[in-house]
Amino acid sequence: MSLLVLGINHKTASVALRERVAFGPEVAPRALQELMCTQGVGEAVILSTCNRTELYCSLEPEGDSHLVRMWLQNFHQLDENELNSCLYQYHGEEAVRHLMRVSCGLDSLVLGEPQILGQMKLAYTQSQKVGSLKGTLDRMFQKTFSVAKRVRTETEIGASAVSVAFAAVSLAKRIFSDLSHTKVLLVGAGETIELVARHLKEQAVSQMMVANRTLERAQNLAQEFDAKIMTLEQIPDYLPQADIVISSTASPLPIIGKGLVERALKARRQQPILLVDIAVPRDIEPEVDELNDAYLYTVDDLQGIIEQNMATRQQAANQAEIIIEEERDNFMAWYRSLESVKLIQDYRGHAEQVCQQELLLALQALAQGKDSQQVLQRLARRLTNKLIHTPTQALNQAGKDGNQDLLTVLAHNLKLGQH
């Protein structure tokens, strides 16, 4: 049995091709079942995200990576040359190493991002449900999950903010320490604000408010994050309640001006407000920063934080690579031992068969009234001859061939010349 990884990712393929090669949740179970019907595929997991599609397989002796590649091409009705130009594949220990690097976020668009591990666990669970995991690949994924946990525990790979959304919340946490007592006003309802809301939810903020040009999009966020919604025109009414304002819209003009913030501060009796403007063009007038108790940060300020943290993550990634090499070697030692286990079982089975045959002959001889001492001596002699026959042949052949290295190994393992 051999291990195979076949796939494309953000480094090798365009968004357009990645979309065509993706396996949505509605087709993934059927795809797994079809992949398992491919000649030589013993186990399979399909990992499909916006940035990668990868097939993880254990192949029987008759299996071939070419057959797996043809299956992928035919399933998505792709042009062979277009797919092959973007495809990568790994075998054996390189396949194990790749899986571990992916799970730890070392192969991600954003170094060290944690979402990929959750996506990998979903792919693993889906394969369990379909029945495409049986032994080796199952063990490989379980080992990988423990490696990812070890990397997160022993390094700072996920501790530093390297996205604008994460950096905005990290900045707020740095200033307020505990966000559980803060009220946050989010301006906008796009993807960035959604990510901000997810990070805020993890910090258990006391209340989230979402202001957007249209209430329909804001309503989706409100349901997921238990937030209060409002239109942009209602911001003046609710701004005094906000300890933190994070804004990201596509507005060509500022939404929050100096005068609006000044009035909100008076209503708050000069309790400070943190304002984080991650929009380009800016949503908050730069003059807001002139106000006492108003602390304004822009996307450029966050970029400086991100660049510092990327250096920290890179150092952590180097530590993670060392852990992965160690854990890969551990897994491969187990994997290689599978063949020796089968050989040992076969060897013991052969010895047991010889023993039973000779024992039966001895019992028959005793039943016929033959001398018991002679029967036992014959049993011992025949057992000895049969059990040492194969090692004796190996020693004899190594001597004829002048293979001193093999003779040394055989002598060591048979404990010859040791007194």
CSV table of C-alpha atoms in Angstrom, one decimal:
chain,number,residue,atom,x,y,z
A,1,MET,CA,0.0,0.0,0.0
A,2,SER,CA,1.3,3.5,-0.9
A,3,LEU,CA,0.2,7.0,0.1
A,4,LEU,CA,-0.7,9.7,-2.5
A,5,VAL,CA,-1.7,13.3,-2.5
A,6,LEU,CA,-2.9,14.9,-5.7
A,7,GLY,CA,-4.2,18.5,-5.9
A,8,ILE,CA,-4.2,22.1,-6.9
A,9,ASN,CA,-4.0,25.2,-4.7
A,10,HIS,CA,-3.8,29.0,-4.8
A,11,LYS,CA,-0.1,28.8,-5.7
A,12,THR,CA,-0.6,26.6,-8.8
A,13,ALA,CA,-4.1,27.4,-10.2
A,14,SER,CA,-6.3,30.5,-10.9
A,15,VAL,CA,-9.5,31.2,-9.0
A,16,ALA,CA,-11.4,30.2,-12.2
A,17,LEU,CA,-9.8,26.8,-12.3
A,18,ARG,CA,-10.1,26.2,-8.6
A,19,GLU,CA,-13.8,26.9,-8.8
A,20,ARG,CA,-14.2,24.2,-11.5
A,21,VAL,CA,-12.2,21.6,-9.6
A,22,ALA,CA,-14.0,22.3,-6.3
A,23,PHE,CA,-16.2,19.6,-4.6
A,24,GLY,CA,-19.2,21.3,-3.0
A,25,PRO,CA,-20.9,19.6,0.0
A,26,GLU,CA,-23.7,18.4,-2.3
A,27,VAL,CA,-21.4,16.4,-4.6
A,28,ALA,CA,-18.6,15.4,-2.2
A,29,PRO,CA,-20.2,12.1,-0.9
A,30,ARG,CA,-20.9,10.9,-4.4
A,31,ALA,CA,-17.4,11.9,-5.5
A,32,LEU,CA,-15.8,9.9,-2.7
A,33,GLN,CA,-17.9,6.8,-3.6
A,34,GLU,CA,-16.8,7.1,-7.2
A,35,LEU,CA,-13.2,7.7,-6.3
A,36,MET,CA,-13.3,4.5,-4.2
A,37,CYS,CA,-14.4,2.6,-7.3
A,38,THR,CA,-11.2,3.6,-9.1
A,39,GLN,CA,-8.9,0.7,-9.5
A,40,GLY,CA,-6.4,0.4,-6.7
A,41,VAL,CA,-7.8,3.1,-4.4
A,42,GLY,CA,-8.1,1.6,-0.9
A,43,GLU,CA,-9.0,4.7,1.1
A,44,ALA,CA,-9.7,8.3,0.2
A,45,VAL,CA,-10.3,11.8,1.6
A,46,ILE,CA,-11.3,14.8,-0.5
A,47,LEU,CA,-10.3,18.3,0.9
A,48,SER,CA,-12.0,21.1,-1.0
A,49,THR,CA,-11.8,24.8,0.1
A,50,CYS,CA,-11.7,28.1,-1.8
A,51,ASN,CA,-7.9,27.9,-2.0
A,52,ARG,CA,-7.3,24.2,-2.6
A,53,THR,CA,-8.7,20.9,-3.8
A,54,GLU,CA,-6.7,17.8,-2.8
A,55,LEU,CA,-7.2,14.1,-3.0
A,56,TYR,CA,-5.6,12.0,-0.2
A,57,CYS,CA,-5.5,8.3,-1.1
A,58,SER,CA,-3.9,5.1,0.0
A,59,LEU,CA,-3.3,2.9,-3.0
A,60,GLU,CA,-3.2,-0.9,-3.3
A,61,PRO,CA,-0.4,-2.5,-5.2
A,62,GLU,CA,-2.4,-2.3,-8.5
A,63,GLY,CA,-3.2,1.4,-7.9
A,64,ASP,CA,-1.6,4.2,-9.9
A,65,SER,CA,-1.6,8.0,-9.5
A,66,HIS,CA,-2.4,8.3,-13.2
A,67,LEU,CA,-5.7,6.6,-12.7
A,68,VAL,CA,-6.6,9.0,-9.8
A,69,ARG,CA,-5.6,11.9,-12.0
A,70,MET,CA,-7.8,10.6,-14.8
A,71,TRP,CA,-10.7,10.2,-12.4
A,72,LEU,CA,-10.4,13.9,-11.3
A,73,GLN,CA,-10.2,15.1,-14.9
A,74,ASN,CA,-13.2,13.1,-15.9
A,75,PHE,CA,-15.3,13.9,-12.9
A,76,HIS,CA,-15.1,17.7,-13.6
A,77,GLN,CA,-14.8,17.3,-17.4
A,78,LEU,CA,-11.5,19.2,-17.5
A,79,ASP,CA,-9.0,19.6,-20.3
A,80,GLU,CA,-6.0,17.3,-19.6
A,81,ASN,CA,-3.3,19.9,-20.4
A,82,GLU,CA,-5.0,22.6,-18.4
A,83,LEU,CA,-5.3,20.4,-15.3
A,84,ASN,CA,-1.9,18.8,-15.6
A,85,SER,CA,-0.2,22.2,-15.7
A,86,CYS,CA,-1.5,23.1,-12.3
A,87,LEU,CA,-1.5,19.7,-10.6
A,88,TYR,CA,1.0,18.5,-8.0
A,89,GLN,CA,1.4,15.1,-6.4
A,90,TYR,CA,3.3,13.7,-3.4
A,91,HIS,CA,4.0,10.1,-2.5
A,92,GLY,CA,5.0,8.3,0.8
A,93,GLU,CA,6.7,10.5,3.4
A,94,GLU,CA,6.3,13.6,1.3
A,95,ALA,CA,2.6,13.0,1.2
A,96,VAL,CA,2.6,12.8,5.0
A,97,ARG,CA,4.7,15.9,5.3
A,98,HIS,CA,2.4,17.9,3.0
A,99,LEU,CA,-0.7,16.9,4.9
A,100,MET,CA,0.8,18.0,8.2
A,101,ARG,CA,2.0,21.3,6.7
A,102,VAL,CA,-1.5,22.0,5.3
A,103,SER,CA,-3.2,21.2,8.7
A,104,CYS,CA,-0.9,23.6,10.5
A,105,GLY,CA,-1.5,26.5,8.0
A,106,LEU,CA,2.0,26.5,6.7
A,107,ASP,CA,0.8,26.0,3.1
A,108,SER,CA,-2.1,28.6,3.4
A,109,LEU,CA,-2.5,31.9,1.6
A,110,VAL,CA,-2.3,33.5,5.1
A,111,LEU,CA,0.5,31.8,7.0
A,112,GLY,CA,-0.7,30.0,10.1
A,113,GLU,CA,-4.4,30.6,9.5
A,114,PRO,CA,-6.5,28.2,11.7
A,115,GLN,CA,-9.6,27.6,9.5
A,116,ILE,CA,-7.9,25.0,7.4
A,117,LEU,CA,-7.7,22.5,10.3
A,118,GLY,CA,-11.5,22.7,10.8
A,119,GLN,CA,-12.0,22.2,7.1
A,120,MET,CA,-9.7,19.2,7.2
A,121,LYS,CA,-11.6,17.7,10.1
A,122,LEU,CA,-14.9,18.1,8.2
A,123,ALA,CA,-13.4,16.3,5.2
A,124,TYR,CA,-12.2,13.5,7.5
A,125,THR,CA,-15.6,13.2,9.1
A,126,GLN,CA,-17.3,13.1,5.6
A,127,SER,CA,-15.0,10.2,4.6
A,128,GLN,CA,-15.8,8.4,7.8
A,129,LYS,CA,-19.5,8.6,7.0
A,130,VAL,CA,-19.1,7.4,3.4
A,131,GLY,CA,-16.8,4.6,4.6
A,132,SER,CA,-13.7,5.6,2.6
A,133,LEU,CA,-11.4,5.4,5.6
A,134,LYS,CA,-10.3,2.0,6.9
A,135,GLY,CA,-6.8,2.0,8.4
A,136,THR,CA,-3.6,3.6,7.2
A,137,LEU,CA,-5.2,6.9,5.9
A,138,ASP,CA,-7.4,7.1,9.1
A,139,ARG,CA,-4.3,6.8,11.2
A,140,MET,CA,-2.5,9.4,9.1
A,141,PHE,CA,-5.2,12.0,9.6
A,142,GLN,CA,-5.5,11.3,13.3
A,143,LYS,CA,-1.7,11.7,13.6
A,144,THR,CA,-2.0,15.0,11.6
A,145,PHE,CA,-4.6,16.4,14.0
A,146,SER,CA,-2.4,15.7,17.0
A,147,VAL,CA,0.6,17.4,15.2
A,148,ALA,CA,-1.5,20.5,14.4
A,149,LYS,CA,-2.5,20.7,18.1
A,150,ARG,CA,1.1,20.3,19.2
A,151,VAL,CA,2.2,23.1,16.8
A,152,ARG,CA,-0.5,25.4,18.1
A,153,THR,CA,0.6,24.6,21.7
A,154,GLU,CA,4.3,24.8,21.3
A,155,THR,CA,4.7,27.7,18.8
A,156,GLU,CA,3.2,31.2,18.3
A,157,ILE,CA,2.0,30.3,14.8
A,158,GLY,CA,-1.6,31.5,15.5
A,159,ALA,CA,-1.0,34.1,18.2
A,160,SER,CA,-0.4,37.2,16.1
A,161,ALA,CA,-2.9,39.0,13.9
A,162,VAL,CA,-2.1,38.7,10.2
A,163,SER,CA,-5.4,39.7,8.7
A,164,VAL,CA,-7.0,43.2,8.8
A,165,ALA,CA,-10.1,41.9,10.6
A,166,PHE,CA,-8.0,40.0,13.2
A,167,ALA,CA,-5.7,43.0,13.6
A,168,ALA,CA,-8.6,45.3,14.2
A,169,VAL,CA,-10.0,43.1,17.0
A,170,SER,CA,-6.5,42.5,18.4
A,171,LEU,CA,-6.0,46.3,18.6
A,172,ALA,CA,-9.3,46.7,20.5
A,173,LYS,CA,-8.3,43.9,22.9
A,174,ARG,CA,-4.9,45.5,23.5
A,175,ILE,CA,-6.6,48.8,24.5
A,176,PHE,CA,-9.6,47.5,26.4
A,177,SER,CA,-7.9,44.3,27.7
A,178,ASP,CA,-11.3,42.6,28.3
A,179,LEU,CA,-13.8,43.0,25.5
A,180,SER,CA,-16.6,41.3,27.3
A,181,HIS,CA,-17.8,44.6,28.8
A,182,THR,CA,-17.7,46.6,25.6
A,183,LYS,CA,-20.3,47.5,23.1
A,184,VAL,CA,-19.2,47.5,19.4
A,185,LEU,CA,-20.7,49.3,16.4
A,186,LEU,CA,-19.8,47.7,13.1
A,187,VAL,CA,-20.3,49.9,10.0
A,188,GLY,CA,-20.8,47.9,6.9
A,189,ALA,CA,-21.9,44.2,6.4
A,190,GLY,CA,-19.3,42.9,3.9
A,191,GLU,CA,-16.9,40.0,4.2
A,192,THR,CA,-14.4,41.9,6.3
A,193,ILE,CA,-17.0,43.1,8.8
A,194,GLU,CA,-18.3,39.5,9.0
A,195,LEU,CA,-14.8,38.3,9.9
A,196,VAL,CA,-14.5,41.1,12.4
A,197,ALA,CA,-17.8,39.9,13.9
A,198,ARG,CA,-16.6,36.4,14.2
A,199,HIS,CA,-13.4,37.5,16.1
A,200,LEU,CA,-15.5,39.7,18.3
A,201,LYS,CA,-17.9,36.8,19.1
A,202,GLU,CA,-14.9,34.8,20.2
A,203,GLN,CA,-14.0,37.6,22.7
A,204,ALA,CA,-17.6,37.6,24.0
A,205,VAL,CA,-18.4,41.3,23.6
A,206,SER,CA,-21.4,42.4,25.5
A,207,GLN,CA,-23.2,43.8,22.5
A,208,MET,CA,-22.7,44.1,18.7
A,209,MET,CA,-24.6,46.7,16.6
A,210,VAL,CA,-24.4,46.6,12.8
A,211,ALA,CA,-25.1,49.7,10.6
A,212,ASN,CA,-25.5,49.2,6.9
A,213,ARG,CA,-26.9,51.0,3.8
A,214,THR,CA,-29.4,48.1,3.3
A,215,LEU,CA,-30.9,46.2,6.2
A,216,GLU,CA,-31.2,42.9,4.4
A,217,ARG,CA,-27.5,42.1,4.5
A,218,ALA,CA,-27.2,43.5,8.1
A,219,GLN,CA,-30.1,41.2,9.0
A,220,ASN,CA,-28.0,38.1,8.1
A,221,LEU,CA,-25.2,39.2,10.5
A,222,ALA,CA,-27.7,40.1,13.2
A,223,GLN,CA,-29.1,36.6,13.2
A,224,GLU,CA,-25.7,34.9,13.3
A,225,PHE,CA,-24.2,37.2,15.9
A,226,ASP,CA,-27.3,38.3,17.9
A,227,ALA,CA,-26.6,41.9,16.8
A,228,LYS,CA,-28.8,45.0,16.7
A,229,ILE,CA,-29.2,46.4,13.2
A,230,MET,CA,-29.7,50.0,11.9
A,231,THR,CA,-29.3,52.0,8.8
A,232,LEU,CA,-26.4,54.4,8.2
A,233,GLU,CA,-28.7,57.3,8.9
A,234,GLN,CA,-29.4,56.0,12.4
A,235,ILE,CA,-25.7,56.0,13.4
A,236,PRO,CA,-25.9,59.4,15.3
A,237,ASP,CA,-28.6,57.9,17.6
A,238,TYR,CA,-26.5,54.8,18.5
A,239,LEU,CA,-22.9,56.1,18.3
A,240,PRO,CA,-22.9,57.4,22.0
A,241,GLN,CA,-23.5,53.8,23.1
A,242,ALA,CA,-20.4,52.4,21.3
A,243,ASP,CA,-17.1,51.9,23.0
A,244,ILE,CA,-15.6,50.6,19.8
A,245,VAL,CA,-16.4,51.5,16.2
A,246,ILE,CA,-15.0,49.4,13.3
A,247,SER,CA,-16.0,50.5,9.8
A,248,SER,CA,-15.5,48.9,6.4
A,249,THR,CA,-17.8,50.1,3.6
A,250,ALA,CA,-17.5,50.9,-0.1
A,251,SER,CA,-18.7,54.4,0.4
A,252,PRO,CA,-16.8,57.0,-1.7
A,253,LEU,CA,-17.2,59.7,1.1
A,254,PRO,CA,-16.7,59.5,4.9
A,255,ILE,CA,-19.7,58.3,6.9
A,256,ILE,CA,-18.6,59.4,10.3
A,257,GLY,CA,-17.4,63.0,10.7
A,258,LYS,CA,-15.6,64.9,13.4
A,259,GLY,CA,-18.8,66.7,14.5
A,260,LEU,CA,-20.7,63.5,14.9
A,261,VAL,CA,-18.0,61.9,17.1
A,262,GLU,CA,-17.6,65.1,19.1
A,263,ARG,CA,-21.4,65.0,19.9
A,264,ALA,CA,-21.2,61.3,20.8
A,265,LEU,CA,-18.3,62.0,23.2
A,266,LYS,CA,-20.3,64.7,25.0
A,267,ALA,CA,-23.2,62.3,25.4
A,268,ARG,CA,-20.7,59.7,26.8
A,269,ARG,CA,-19.4,62.3,29.3
A,270,GLN,CA,-16.0,62.0,27.6
A,271,GLN,CA,-15.7,58.3,28.0
A,272,PRO,CA,-13.2,57.3,25.2
A,273,ILE,CA,-14.1,55.7,21.9
A,274,LEU,CA,-11.8,53.6,19.8
A,275,LEU,CA,-12.5,54.0,16.1
A,276,VAL,CA,-10.9,51.6,13.6
A,277,ASP,CA,-11.3,52.6,9.9
A,278,ILE,CA,-10.4,49.7,7.6
A,279,ALA,CA,-12.1,51.1,4.5
A,280,VAL,CA,-10.4,52.5,1.4
A,281,PRO,CA,-11.5,55.2,0.7
A,282,ARG,CA,-11.8,56.1,4.4
A,283,ASP,CA,-15.2,55.9,6.2
A,284,ILE,CA,-14.1,58.2,9.1
A,285,GLU,CA,-12.8,61.7,8.7
A,286,PRO,CA,-9.1,62.0,9.6
A,287,GLU,CA,-9.9,65.1,11.7
A,288,VAL,CA,-11.6,62.8,14.3
A,289,ASP,CA,-8.1,62.0,15.6
A,290,GLU,CA,-7.8,65.6,16.8
A,291,LEU,CA,-10.5,65.0,19.4
A,292,ASN,CA,-9.6,64.2,23.0
A,293,ASP,CA,-10.8,60.7,24.0
A,294,ALA,CA,-11.3,59.7,20.4
A,295,TYR,CA,-8.6,57.2,19.2
A,296,LEU,CA,-8.6,56.7,15.5
A,297,TYR,CA,-6.6,54.0,13.7
A,298,THR,CA,-6.6,53.4,9.9
A,299,VAL,CA,-5.8,50.4,7.7
A,300,ASP,CA,-2.2,51.7,7.4
A,301,ASP,CA,-1.8,51.5,11.2
A,302,LEU,CA,-3.1,48.0,11.1
A,303,GLN,CA,-0.7,47.1,8.3
A,304,GLY,CA,2.2,48.0,10.5
A,305,ILE,CA,0.9,45.6,13.2
A,306,ILE,CA,0.4,42.9,10.6
A,307,GLU,CA,3.9,43.2,9.2
A,308,GLN,CA,5.4,42.9,12.6
A,309,ASN,CA,3.3,39.9,13.4
A,310,MET,CA,4.1,38.2,10.1
A,311,ALA,CA,7.7,38.2,11.2
A,312,THR,CA,6.7,36.5,14.4
A,313,ARG,CA,4.6,33.9,12.5
A,314,GLN,CA,7.5,33.1,10.2
A,315,GLN,CA,9.7,32.4,13.1
A,316,ALA,CA,7.0,30.2,14.6
A,317,ALA,CA,6.6,28.5,11.2
A,318,ASN,CA,10.3,27.5,11.2
A,319,GLN,CA,9.7,25.9,14.6
A,320,ALA,CA,6.6,24.1,13.3
A,321,GLU,CA,8.6,22.7,10.4
A,322,ILE,CA,11.0,21.0,12.8
A,323,ILE,CA,8.0,19.5,14.7
A,324,ILE,CA,6.5,18.3,11.5
A,325,GLU,CA,9.8,16.6,10.4
A,326,GLU,CA,10.0,14.8,13.7
A,327,GLU,CA,6.3,13.7,13.7
A,328,ARG,CA,6.5,12.6,10.0
A,329,ASP,CA,9.5,10.4,10.8
A,330,ASN,CA,7.5,8.9,13.7
A,331,PHE,CA,4.5,8.1,11.5
A,332,MET,CA,6.7,6.7,8.7
A,333,ALA,CA,8.4,4.4,11.2
A,334,TRP,CA,5.0,3.1,12.1
A,335,TYR,CA,4.0,2.9,8.5
A,336,ARG,CA,7.1,0.9,7.5
A,337,SER,CA,6.5,-1.4,10.5
A,338,LEU,CA,3.2,-2.6,8.9
A,339,GLU,CA,5.1,-4.7,6.4
A,340,SER,CA,7.3,-6.3,9.0
A,341,VAL,CA,4.2,-7.1,11.1
A,342,LYS,CA,2.8,-9.0,8.2
A,343,LEU,CA,6.1,-10.8,7.6
A,344,ILE,CA,6.3,-11.7,11.3
A,345,GLN,CA,2.7,-13.1,11.2
A,346,ASP,CA,3.5,-15.1,8.1
A,347,TYR,CA,6.7,-16.5,9.7
A,348,ARG,CA,5.0,-17.4,12.9
A,349,GLY,CA,2.2,-19.0,11.0
A,350,HIS,CA,4.6,-21.1,9.0
A,351,ALA,CA,6.4,-22.2,12.2
A,352,GLU,CA,3.1,-23.0,13.9
A,353,GLN,CA,2.1,-25.1,10.9
A,354,VAL,CA,5.4,-27.1,10.9
A,355,CYS,CA,4.9,-27.6,14.7
A,356,GLN,CA,1.4,-28.9,14.3
A,357,GLN,CA,2.4,-31.3,11.5
A,358,GLU,CA,5.2,-32.8,13.5
A,359,LEU,CA,3.2,-33.0,16.7
A,360,LEU,CA,0.5,-34.9,14.9
A,361,LEU,CA,3.1,-37.4,13.6
A,362,ALA,CA,4.5,-37.8,17.1
A,363,LEU,CA,1.0,-38.4,18.6
A,364,GLN,CA,0.2,-41.0,16.0
A,365,ALA,CA,3.5,-42.8,16.7
A,366,LEU,CA,2.8,-42.8,20.5
A,367,ALA,CA,-0.7,-44.1,19.8
A,368,GLN,CA,0.8,-47.0,17.8
A,369,GLY,CA,2.8,-47.9,20.9
A,370,LYS,CA,6.3,-46.8,19.7
A,371,ASP,CA,8.9,-45.9,22.3
A,372,SER,CA,8.1,-42.5,23.8
A,373,GLN,CA,11.8,-41.4,24.1
A,374,GLN,CA,12.5,-42.2,20.5
A,375,VAL,CA,9.4,-40.4,19.4
A,376,LEU,CA,10.4,-37.3,21.4
A,377,GLN,CA,13.9,-37.4,20.0
A,378,ARG,CA,12.6,-37.7,16.5
A,379,LEU,CA,10.1,-34.8,17.1
A,380,ALA,CA,12.9,-32.6,18.4
A,381,ARG,CA,15.2,-33.5,15.5
A,382,ARG,CA,12.6,-33.0,12.8
A,383,LEU,CA,11.4,-29.7,14.3
A,384,THR,CA,14.9,-28.4,14.5
A,385,ASN,CA,15.8,-29.3,10.9
A,386,LYS,CA,12.6,-27.8,9.5
A,387,LEU,CA,12.8,-24.5,11.5
A,388,ILE,CA,16.4,-23.9,10.7
A,389,HIS,CA,16.2,-24.9,7.1
A,390,THR,CA,15.4,-21.4,5.6
A,391,PRO,CA,18.0,-19.5,7.7
A,392,THR,CA,20.6,-22.2,6.9
A,393,GLN,CA,19.9,-21.7,3.2
A,394,ALA,CA,20.3,-18.0,3.5
A,395,LEU,CA,23.6,-18.4,5.3
A,396,ASN,CA,24.8,-20.8,2.7
A,397,GLN,CA,23.8,-18.6,-0.2
A,398,ALA,CA,25.4,-15.5,1.4
A,399,GLY,CA,28.6,-17.4,1.8
A,400,LYS,CA,28.6,-18.6,-1.8
A,401,ASP,CA,28.0,-15.0,-3.0
A,402,GLY,CA,30.7,-13.6,-0.7
A,403,ASN,CA,28.1,-11.2,0.7
A,404,GLN,CA,29.8,-10.3,4.0
A,405,ASP,CA,27.3,-7.6,4.9
A,406,LEU,CA,24.4,-10.1,4.8
A,407,LEU,CA,26.4,-12.7,6.7
A,408,THR,CA,27.0,-10.2,9.4
A,409,VAL,CA,23.3,-9.3,9.6
A,410,LEU,CA,22.3,-12.9,9.7
A,411,ALA,CA,24.9,-13.8,12.3
A,412,HIS,CA,23.7,-10.9,14.5
A,413,ASN,CA,20.0,-11.7,14.2
A,414,LEU,CA,20.5,-15.4,14.7
A,415,LYS,CA,22.9,-14.7,17.7
A,416,LEU,CA,25.7,-16.7,16.1
A,417,GLY,CA,29.2,-16.6,17.6
A,418,GLN,CA,27.9,-15.1,20.8
A,419,HIS,CA,29.0,-16.9,23.9
